XYZ file of C-alpha atoms in Angstrom:
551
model
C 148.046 25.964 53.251
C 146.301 24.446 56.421
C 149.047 24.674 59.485
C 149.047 22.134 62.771
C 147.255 24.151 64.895
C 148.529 21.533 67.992
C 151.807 22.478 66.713
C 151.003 26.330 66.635
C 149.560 26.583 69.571
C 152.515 24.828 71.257
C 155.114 27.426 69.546
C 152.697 30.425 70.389
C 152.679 29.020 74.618
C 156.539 28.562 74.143
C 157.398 31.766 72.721
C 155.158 33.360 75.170
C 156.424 31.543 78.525
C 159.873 32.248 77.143
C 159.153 36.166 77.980
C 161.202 37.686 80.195
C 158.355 40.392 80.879
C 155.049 39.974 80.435
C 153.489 43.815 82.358
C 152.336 46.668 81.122
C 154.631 48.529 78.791
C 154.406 52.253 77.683
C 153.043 52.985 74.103
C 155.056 55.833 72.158
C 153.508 57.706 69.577
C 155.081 55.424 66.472
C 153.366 52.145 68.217
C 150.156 54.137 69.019
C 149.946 54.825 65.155
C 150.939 51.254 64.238
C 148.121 50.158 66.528
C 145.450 52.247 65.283
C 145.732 51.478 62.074
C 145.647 47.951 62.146
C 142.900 47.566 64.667
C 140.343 49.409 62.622
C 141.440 46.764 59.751
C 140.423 44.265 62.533
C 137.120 45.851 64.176
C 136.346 48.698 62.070
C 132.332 49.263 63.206
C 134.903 50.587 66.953
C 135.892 53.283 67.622
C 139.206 53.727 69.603
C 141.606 55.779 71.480
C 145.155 54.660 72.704
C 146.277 55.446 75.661
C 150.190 55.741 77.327
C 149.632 52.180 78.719
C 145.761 51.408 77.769
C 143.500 51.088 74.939
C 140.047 52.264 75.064
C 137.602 50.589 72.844
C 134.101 52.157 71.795
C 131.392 49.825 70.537
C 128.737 50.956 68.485
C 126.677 51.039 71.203
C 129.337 53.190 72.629
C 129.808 50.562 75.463
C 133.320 51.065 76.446
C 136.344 48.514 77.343
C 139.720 49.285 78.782
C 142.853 47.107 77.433
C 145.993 46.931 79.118
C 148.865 47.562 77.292
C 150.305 44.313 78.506
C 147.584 42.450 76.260
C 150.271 43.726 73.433
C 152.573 40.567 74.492
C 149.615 38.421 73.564
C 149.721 39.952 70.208
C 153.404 39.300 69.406
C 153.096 35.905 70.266
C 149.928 34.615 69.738
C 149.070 36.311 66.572
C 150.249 32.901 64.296
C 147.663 31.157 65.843
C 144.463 33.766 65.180
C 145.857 33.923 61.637
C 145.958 29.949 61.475
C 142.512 29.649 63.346
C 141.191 32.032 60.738
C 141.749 29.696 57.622
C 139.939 26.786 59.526
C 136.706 29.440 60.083
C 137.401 30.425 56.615
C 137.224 26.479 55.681
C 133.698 25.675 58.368
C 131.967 28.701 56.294
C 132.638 27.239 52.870
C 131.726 23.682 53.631
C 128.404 25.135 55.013
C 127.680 26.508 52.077
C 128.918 23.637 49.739
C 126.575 21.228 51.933
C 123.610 23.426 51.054
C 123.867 23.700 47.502
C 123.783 19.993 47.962
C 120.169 19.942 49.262
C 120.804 19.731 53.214
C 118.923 21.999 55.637
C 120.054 24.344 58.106
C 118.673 22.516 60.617
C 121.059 19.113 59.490
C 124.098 21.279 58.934
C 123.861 23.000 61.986
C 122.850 19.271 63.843
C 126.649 18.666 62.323
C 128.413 21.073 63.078
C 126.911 20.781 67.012
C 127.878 17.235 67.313
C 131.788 18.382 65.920
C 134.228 17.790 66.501
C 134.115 14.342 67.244
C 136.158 11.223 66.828
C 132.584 9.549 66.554
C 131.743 11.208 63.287
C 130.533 8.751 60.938
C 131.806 9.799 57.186
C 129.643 6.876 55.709
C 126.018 8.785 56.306
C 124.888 10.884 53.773
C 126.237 14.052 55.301
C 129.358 12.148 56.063
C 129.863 11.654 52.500
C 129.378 14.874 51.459
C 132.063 16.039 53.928
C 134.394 13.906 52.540
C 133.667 14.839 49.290
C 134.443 18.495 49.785
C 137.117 17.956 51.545
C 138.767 15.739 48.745
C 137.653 18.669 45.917
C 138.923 21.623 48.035
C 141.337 20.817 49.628
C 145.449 19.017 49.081
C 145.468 15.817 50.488
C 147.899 17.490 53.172
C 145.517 20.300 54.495
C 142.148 17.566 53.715
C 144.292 15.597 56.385
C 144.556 18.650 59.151
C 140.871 19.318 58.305
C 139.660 15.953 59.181
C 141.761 16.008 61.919
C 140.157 19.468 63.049
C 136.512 17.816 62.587
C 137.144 15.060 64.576
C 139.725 15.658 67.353
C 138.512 18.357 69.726
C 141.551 18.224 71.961
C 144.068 18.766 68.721
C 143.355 22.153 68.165
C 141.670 22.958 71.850
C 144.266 22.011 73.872
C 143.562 21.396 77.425
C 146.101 22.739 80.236
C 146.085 19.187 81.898
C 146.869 16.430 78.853
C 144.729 13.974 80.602
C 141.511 16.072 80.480
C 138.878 15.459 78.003
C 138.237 19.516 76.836
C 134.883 19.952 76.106
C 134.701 23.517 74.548
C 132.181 24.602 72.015
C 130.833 23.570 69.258
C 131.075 24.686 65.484
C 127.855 25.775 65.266
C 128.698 28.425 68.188
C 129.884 32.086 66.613
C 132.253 32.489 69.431
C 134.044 28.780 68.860
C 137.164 29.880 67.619
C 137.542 33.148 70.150
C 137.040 30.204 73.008
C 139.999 27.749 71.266
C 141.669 30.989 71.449
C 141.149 31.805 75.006
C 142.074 28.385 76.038
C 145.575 28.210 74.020
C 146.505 31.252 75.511
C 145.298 30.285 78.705
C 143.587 33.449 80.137
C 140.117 33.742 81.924
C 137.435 34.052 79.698
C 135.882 37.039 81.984
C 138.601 39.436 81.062
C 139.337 38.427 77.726
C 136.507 39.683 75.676
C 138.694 41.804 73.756
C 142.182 40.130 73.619
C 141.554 38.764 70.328
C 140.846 41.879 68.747
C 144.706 42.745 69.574
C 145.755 39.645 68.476
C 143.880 39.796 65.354
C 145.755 43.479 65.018
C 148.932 41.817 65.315
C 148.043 39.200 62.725
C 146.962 41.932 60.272
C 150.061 44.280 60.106
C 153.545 43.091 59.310
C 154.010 46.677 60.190
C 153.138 46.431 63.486
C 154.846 43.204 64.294
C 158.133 44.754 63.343
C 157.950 47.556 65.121
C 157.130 46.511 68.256
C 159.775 43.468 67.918
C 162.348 46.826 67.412
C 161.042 47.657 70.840
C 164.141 48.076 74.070
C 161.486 47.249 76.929
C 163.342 47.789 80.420
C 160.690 47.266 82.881
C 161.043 49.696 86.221
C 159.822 48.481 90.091
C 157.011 51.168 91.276
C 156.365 50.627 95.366
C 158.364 47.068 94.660
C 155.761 46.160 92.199
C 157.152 46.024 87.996
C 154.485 47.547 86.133
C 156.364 50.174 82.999
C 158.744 50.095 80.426
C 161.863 52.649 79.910
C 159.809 55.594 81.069
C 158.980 57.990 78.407
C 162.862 58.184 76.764
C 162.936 57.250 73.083
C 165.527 55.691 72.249
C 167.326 56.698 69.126
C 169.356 54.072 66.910
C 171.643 53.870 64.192
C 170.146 51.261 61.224
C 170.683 50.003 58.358
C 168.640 47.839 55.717
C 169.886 45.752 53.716
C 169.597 42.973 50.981
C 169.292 41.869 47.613
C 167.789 44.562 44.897
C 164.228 44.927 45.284
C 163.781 43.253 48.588
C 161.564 46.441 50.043
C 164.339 47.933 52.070
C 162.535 52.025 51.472
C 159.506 50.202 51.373
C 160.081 48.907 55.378
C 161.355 52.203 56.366
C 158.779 54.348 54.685
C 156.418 52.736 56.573
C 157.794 52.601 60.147
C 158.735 56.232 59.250
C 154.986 56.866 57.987
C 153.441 59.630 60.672
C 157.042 60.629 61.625
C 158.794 63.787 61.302
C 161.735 62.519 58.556
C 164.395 64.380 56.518
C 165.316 61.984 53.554
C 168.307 62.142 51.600
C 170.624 60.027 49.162
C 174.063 59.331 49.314
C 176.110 59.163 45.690
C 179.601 59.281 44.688
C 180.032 62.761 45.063
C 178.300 63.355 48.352
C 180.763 65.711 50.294
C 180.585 66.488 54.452
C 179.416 70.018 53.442
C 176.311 68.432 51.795
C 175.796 66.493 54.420
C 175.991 68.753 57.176
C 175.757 71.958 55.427
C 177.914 75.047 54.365
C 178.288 78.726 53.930
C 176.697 79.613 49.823
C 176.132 82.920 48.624
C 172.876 84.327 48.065
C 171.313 87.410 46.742
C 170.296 89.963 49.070
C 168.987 93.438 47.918
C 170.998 93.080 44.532
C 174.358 92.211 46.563
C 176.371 88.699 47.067
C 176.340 87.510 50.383
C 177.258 84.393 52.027
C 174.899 82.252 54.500
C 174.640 78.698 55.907
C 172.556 76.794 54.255
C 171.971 73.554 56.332
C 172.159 69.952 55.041
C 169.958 66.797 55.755
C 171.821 66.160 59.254
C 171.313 70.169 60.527
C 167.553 69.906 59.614
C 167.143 66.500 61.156
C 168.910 67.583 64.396
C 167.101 70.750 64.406
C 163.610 69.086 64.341
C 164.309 66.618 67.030
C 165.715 69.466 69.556
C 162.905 71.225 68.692
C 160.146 68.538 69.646
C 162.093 66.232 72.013
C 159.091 64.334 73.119
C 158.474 63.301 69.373
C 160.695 60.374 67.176
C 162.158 62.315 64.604
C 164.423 59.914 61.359
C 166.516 61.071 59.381
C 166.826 58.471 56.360
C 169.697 57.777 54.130
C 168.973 56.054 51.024
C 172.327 54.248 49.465
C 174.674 54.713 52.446
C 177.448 53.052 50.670
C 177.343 54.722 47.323
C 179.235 57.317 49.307
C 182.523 57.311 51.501
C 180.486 57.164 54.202
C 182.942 57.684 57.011
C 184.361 60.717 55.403
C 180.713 62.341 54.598
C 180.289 62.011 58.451
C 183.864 63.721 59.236
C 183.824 64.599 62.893
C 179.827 63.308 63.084
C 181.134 59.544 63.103
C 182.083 60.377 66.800
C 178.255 60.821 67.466
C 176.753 57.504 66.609
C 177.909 55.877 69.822
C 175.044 56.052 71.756
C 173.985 55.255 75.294
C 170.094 55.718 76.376
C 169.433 55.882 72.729
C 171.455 59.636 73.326
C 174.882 60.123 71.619
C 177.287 58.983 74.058
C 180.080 61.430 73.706
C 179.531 65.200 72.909
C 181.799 67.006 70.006
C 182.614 70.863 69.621
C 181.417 71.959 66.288
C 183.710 72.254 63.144
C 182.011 74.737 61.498
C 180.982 77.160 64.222
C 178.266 78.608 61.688
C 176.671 75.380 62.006
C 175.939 76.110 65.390
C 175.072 79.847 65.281
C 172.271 78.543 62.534
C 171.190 75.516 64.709
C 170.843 77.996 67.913
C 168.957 80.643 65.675
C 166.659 77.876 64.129
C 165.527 76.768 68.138
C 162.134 77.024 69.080
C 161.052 79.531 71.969
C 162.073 77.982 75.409
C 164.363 75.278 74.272
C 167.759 75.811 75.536
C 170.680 76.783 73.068
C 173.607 74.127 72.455
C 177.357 74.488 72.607
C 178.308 71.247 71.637
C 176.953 68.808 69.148
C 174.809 65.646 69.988
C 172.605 63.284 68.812
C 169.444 63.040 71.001
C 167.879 60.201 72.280
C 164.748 61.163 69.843
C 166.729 61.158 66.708
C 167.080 57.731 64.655
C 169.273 56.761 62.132
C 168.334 54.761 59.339
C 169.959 53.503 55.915
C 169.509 51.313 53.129
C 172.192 49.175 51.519
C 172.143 47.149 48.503
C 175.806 45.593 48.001
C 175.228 44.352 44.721
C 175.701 47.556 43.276
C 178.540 47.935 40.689
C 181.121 50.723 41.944
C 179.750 51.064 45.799
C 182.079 52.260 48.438
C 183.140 49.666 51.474
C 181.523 50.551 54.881
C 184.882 50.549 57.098
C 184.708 48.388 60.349
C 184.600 50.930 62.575
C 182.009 52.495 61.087
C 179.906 49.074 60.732
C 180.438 48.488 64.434
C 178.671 51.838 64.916
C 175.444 50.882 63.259
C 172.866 47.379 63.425
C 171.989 45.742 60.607
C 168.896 44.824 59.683
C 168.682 41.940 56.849
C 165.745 42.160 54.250
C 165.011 38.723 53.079
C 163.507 37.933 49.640
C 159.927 37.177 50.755
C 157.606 36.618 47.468
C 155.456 35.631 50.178
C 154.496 38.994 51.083
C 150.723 39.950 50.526
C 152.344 43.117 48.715
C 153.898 41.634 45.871
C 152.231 41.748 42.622
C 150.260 39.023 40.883
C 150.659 40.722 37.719
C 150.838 38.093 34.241
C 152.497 38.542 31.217
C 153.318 36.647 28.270
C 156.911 35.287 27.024
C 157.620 33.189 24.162
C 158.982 30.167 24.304
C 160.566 27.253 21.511
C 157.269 25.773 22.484
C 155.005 28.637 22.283
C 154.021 31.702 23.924
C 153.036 31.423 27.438
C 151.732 33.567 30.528
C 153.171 33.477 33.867
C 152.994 35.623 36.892
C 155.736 37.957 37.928
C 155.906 35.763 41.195
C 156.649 32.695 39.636
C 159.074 34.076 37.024
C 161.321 35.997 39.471
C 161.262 32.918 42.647
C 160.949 30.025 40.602
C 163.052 30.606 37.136
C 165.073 33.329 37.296
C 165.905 32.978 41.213
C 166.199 29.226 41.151
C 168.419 29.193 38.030
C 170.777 32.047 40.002
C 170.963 29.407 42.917
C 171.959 27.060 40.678
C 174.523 28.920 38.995
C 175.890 29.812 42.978
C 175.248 33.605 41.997
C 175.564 35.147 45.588
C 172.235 36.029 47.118
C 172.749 39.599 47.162
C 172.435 39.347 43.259
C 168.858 37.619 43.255
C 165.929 39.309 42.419
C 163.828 40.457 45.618
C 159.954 40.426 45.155
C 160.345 44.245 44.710
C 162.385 43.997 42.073
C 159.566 45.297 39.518
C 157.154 47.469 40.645
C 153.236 46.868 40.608
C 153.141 49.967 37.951
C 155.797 48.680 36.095
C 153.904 45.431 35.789
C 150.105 46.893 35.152
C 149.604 45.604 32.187
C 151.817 42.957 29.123
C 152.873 45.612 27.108
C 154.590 47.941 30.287
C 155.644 44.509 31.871
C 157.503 43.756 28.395
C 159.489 47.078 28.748
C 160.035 46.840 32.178
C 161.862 42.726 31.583
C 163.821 44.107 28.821
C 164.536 47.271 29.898
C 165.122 46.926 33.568
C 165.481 43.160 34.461
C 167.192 41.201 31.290
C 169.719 44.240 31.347
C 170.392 44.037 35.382
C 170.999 40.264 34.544
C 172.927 41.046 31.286
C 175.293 43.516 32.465
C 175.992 42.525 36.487
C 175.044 39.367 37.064
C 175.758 36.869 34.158
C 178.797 38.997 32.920
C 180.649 35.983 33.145
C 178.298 32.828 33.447
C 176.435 33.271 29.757
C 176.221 29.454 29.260
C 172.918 28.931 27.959
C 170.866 28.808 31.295
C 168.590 31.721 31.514
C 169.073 33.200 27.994
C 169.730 31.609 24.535
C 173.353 30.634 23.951
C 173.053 32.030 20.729
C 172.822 35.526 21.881
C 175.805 37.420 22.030
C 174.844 41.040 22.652
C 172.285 42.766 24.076
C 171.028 44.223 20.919
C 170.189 40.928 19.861
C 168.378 39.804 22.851
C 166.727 43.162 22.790
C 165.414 42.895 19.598
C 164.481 39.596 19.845
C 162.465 39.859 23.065
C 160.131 42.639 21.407
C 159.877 41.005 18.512
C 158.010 37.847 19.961
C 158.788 36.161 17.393
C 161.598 33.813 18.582
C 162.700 32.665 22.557
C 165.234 34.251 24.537
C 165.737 32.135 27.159
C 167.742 29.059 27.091
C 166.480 25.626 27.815
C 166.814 25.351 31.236
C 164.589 28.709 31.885
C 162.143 27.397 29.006
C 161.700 24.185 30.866
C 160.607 25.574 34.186
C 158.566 28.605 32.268
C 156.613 25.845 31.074
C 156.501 23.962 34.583
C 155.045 27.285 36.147
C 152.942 29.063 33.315
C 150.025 28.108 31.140
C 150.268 28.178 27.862
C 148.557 30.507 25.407
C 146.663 29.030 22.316
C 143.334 29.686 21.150
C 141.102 28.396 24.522
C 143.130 30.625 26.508
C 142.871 34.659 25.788
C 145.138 36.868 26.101
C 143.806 39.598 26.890
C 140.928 40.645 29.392
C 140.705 41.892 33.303
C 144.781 40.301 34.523
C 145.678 43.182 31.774
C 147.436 40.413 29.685
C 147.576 41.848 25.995
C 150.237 39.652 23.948
């Protein structure tokens, strides 16, 4: 969909006026990697190397440019509007191409687009009509609105900084028209902006990068009375934890932040004990006899790796935090996650003083030994919690207060989740529908209906791509995975005919009738908007071929 791009640029001005700091900020090492990747999806023919506070940029005439790190507030806040301005360009290049298979020159489209936009169009000439014509077969009447709205109101999508001034800009046969809407929205001078847009256009391209750098503490420091930095070159270590309905990419999010990071990764279950946790005395063979050494646990190694390269962001990630008794597999490490400066705030003496001797022992050359225990400033935190698990232990309050919480919301917007199709049978046939529009608009929107709590609806997740690669894996991965999650936890008590036949009683029946394609499983309601979203199979439509669908 087309957005308001007078209404985008508006939010992209407020949110950046509303800045409380708009210098240059230091780039750590997890930023300079977000950064990297995503501007080589951006400008990949450039080469370039980032910098504490700069980015150098290499053409491939190995011309060079310098951008300032503060260019990066640009990017958090402006990056809606590249992504929006990129549809329209999207939009100018297909019309041009649907005018000439219509039998207009170059030289008439490109007499067009130089006289738009213009409020003085005339849709009646032959051109004209053609416009309107492809704008009534491509496009919803909503976004064939915006678009004739972007042909023929310059001052709509290039605002000017006075409201009474008549903006002339460029024209839409220039290659640099939508870099110069751009420049003028954000309001910067065109001489030193050459590259902006390639940050932006970063920005736009990496969900990954966006959350990071929104993570960001930025404490800007006064240099000869002038603010120019961030919070030196601390990192500052947190406590976090992820959480959401099932499937909602919780490991997915941290995996990636966590990507080009030293992590230790471990998973909390029932019978996770302090001793796992932190580590213990086990015997061991040596030379044919018993003997007894520490061996260290997922905190030890974590802690060891960050005192051992302090200038680096070191995780250590818990998967399931709350599967566990949490506060008790922390013991005397729950005084620890009180931080100040990202640091622990309060030092503890160690319980198990073998802990230490094999922490001191495991210290790199020239870093100083420890005689209490801490949790540096370069050592993060992070968790994952999904509370609709059956059986899962309560986080205490003080505990909670101890951490922030970070809420993963079911997005089946994300460019990640799977397009996959498979078939189902319904009373009125067998039909294919895409694991999108089964999980958000069936079996999500019947859960809402039924007041299920959200923490019990399907996140896009849910399913994996593999598990969806093709009908017949997709069939075992509904039945097998999905009907019984639904079966077992969340309609326990609310089987009344919605999502699965009334006539099913067990899930032996609903199992074999599922594979067996032969009769529906679902009950009316889920049928009905199956139908709604899907296309049915009959003989004009295959079943089989590149989506993978095999019925």
């Amino acid at each position: 969909m087309l957005k308001d791009l007078n209404e985008i640029i508006r939010k992209c001005r407020g949110a950046f006026d509303a800045l409380e700091y708009t210098g240059d900020i230091r780039i750590d090492t997890e930023l300079a990697r977000h950064l990297d990747a995503a501007l080589q999806l951006v400008e990949s023919r450039s080469s370039f190397r980032v910098y504490p506070y700069s980015i150098q940029l290499l053409n491939e005439k190995n011309l060079r440019t310098d951008i300032s790190s503060s260019w990066l507030w640009y990017g958090a806040t402006f990056w809606e509007l590249v992504e929006a301005l990129n549809e329209y360009q999207n939009l100018v290049r297909m019309l041009k191409a649907d005018l000439k298979t219509k039998g207009h020159s170059s030289s008439d489209i490109n007499a067009l687009l130089k006289e738009l936009p213009s409020s003085t169009f005339d849709f009646s000439s032959d051109i004209g009509s053609d416009v309107q014509t492809f704008i009534g077969n491509e496009l919803s009447p909503s976004d064939g609105l915006l678009f004739e709205t972007f042909l023929t109101d310059r001052n709509w999508w290039i605002q000017p900084l006075n409201s009474s001034e008549q903006t002339k800009g460029k024209t839409l046969d220039r290659t640099d028209v939508f870099q110069s809407a751009f420049n003028l929205a954000a309001r910067v001078i065109v001489a030193n902006s050459d590259r902006l847009i390639t940050v932006v256009e970063a920005f736009a391209a990496s969900s990954a990068l966006r959350d990071y750098f929104s993570c960001l503490r930025v404490v800007p420091v006064v240099i000869g009375g002038v603010g120019s930095s961030d919070a030196s070159d601390r990192l500052d270590g947190k406590n976090e934890i992820y959480y959401g309905a099932p499937g909602t990419g919780k490991s997915h999010a941290i995996d990636g932040l966590t990507a080009h990071a030293e992590k230790v990764v471990t998973v909390f279950h029932p019978d996770t004990q302090h001793s796992d946790f932190v580590g213990a005395l086990k015997p061991t063979m040596d030379a044919g006899n018993i003997t007894y050494q520490f061996r260290p646990g997922p905190f030890t190694k974590a802690l060891i790796e960050a005192l051992n390269h302090p200038e680096s962001p070191v995780y250590l990630v818990i998967e399931e935090i709350n599967r566990a008794p949490a506060a008790a597999v922390f013991g005397e490490l729950f005084q620890l996650l009180d931080r100040k400066d990202g640091a622990s705030k309060y030092k503890i003496d160690a319980a198990d003083p073998d802990m230490l001797a094999y922490i001191n022992s495991a210290l790199s050359t020239g870093v100083s030994p420890i005689s209490k225990l801490t949790i540096p400033a370069n050592l993060s935190l992070l968790a994952t919690m999904n509370s609709s698990d059956q059986a899962v232990m309560p986080l205490d309050t003080a505990f909670k207060r101890r951490w922030s919480f970070r809420y993963m919301k079911i997005d089946f917007e994300n460019q990640d989740v799977s397009d996959q199709q498979f078939t189902v049978m319904t009373r009125e046939g067998l039909y294919k529908i895409s694991w999108r529009n089964f999980a958000e608009k069936v079996i999500n929107h019947l859960l809402k209906e039924l007041r299920i709590p959200e923490d019990r609806l399907l996140g896009p997740f849910f399913l994996s791509a593999n598990e969806l690669v093709d009908n017949q894996a997709a069939n075992e991965a509904l039945c097998g995975k999905l009907f019984v999650y639904l079966w077992d936890d969340v309609l326990r008590h609310k089987r009344n005919g919605v999502i699965f036949d009334d006539a099913i009683t067990t899930f032996g029946d609903l199992h074999e009738r599922f594979n067996g394609q032969r009769l529906s499983v679902f009950g009316e309601p889920a049928e009905t908007l199956i139908i709604q979203n899907g296309v049915v199979v009959n003989a004009e439509t295959p079943v089989t071929g590149e989506d993978g669908v095999d019925a």
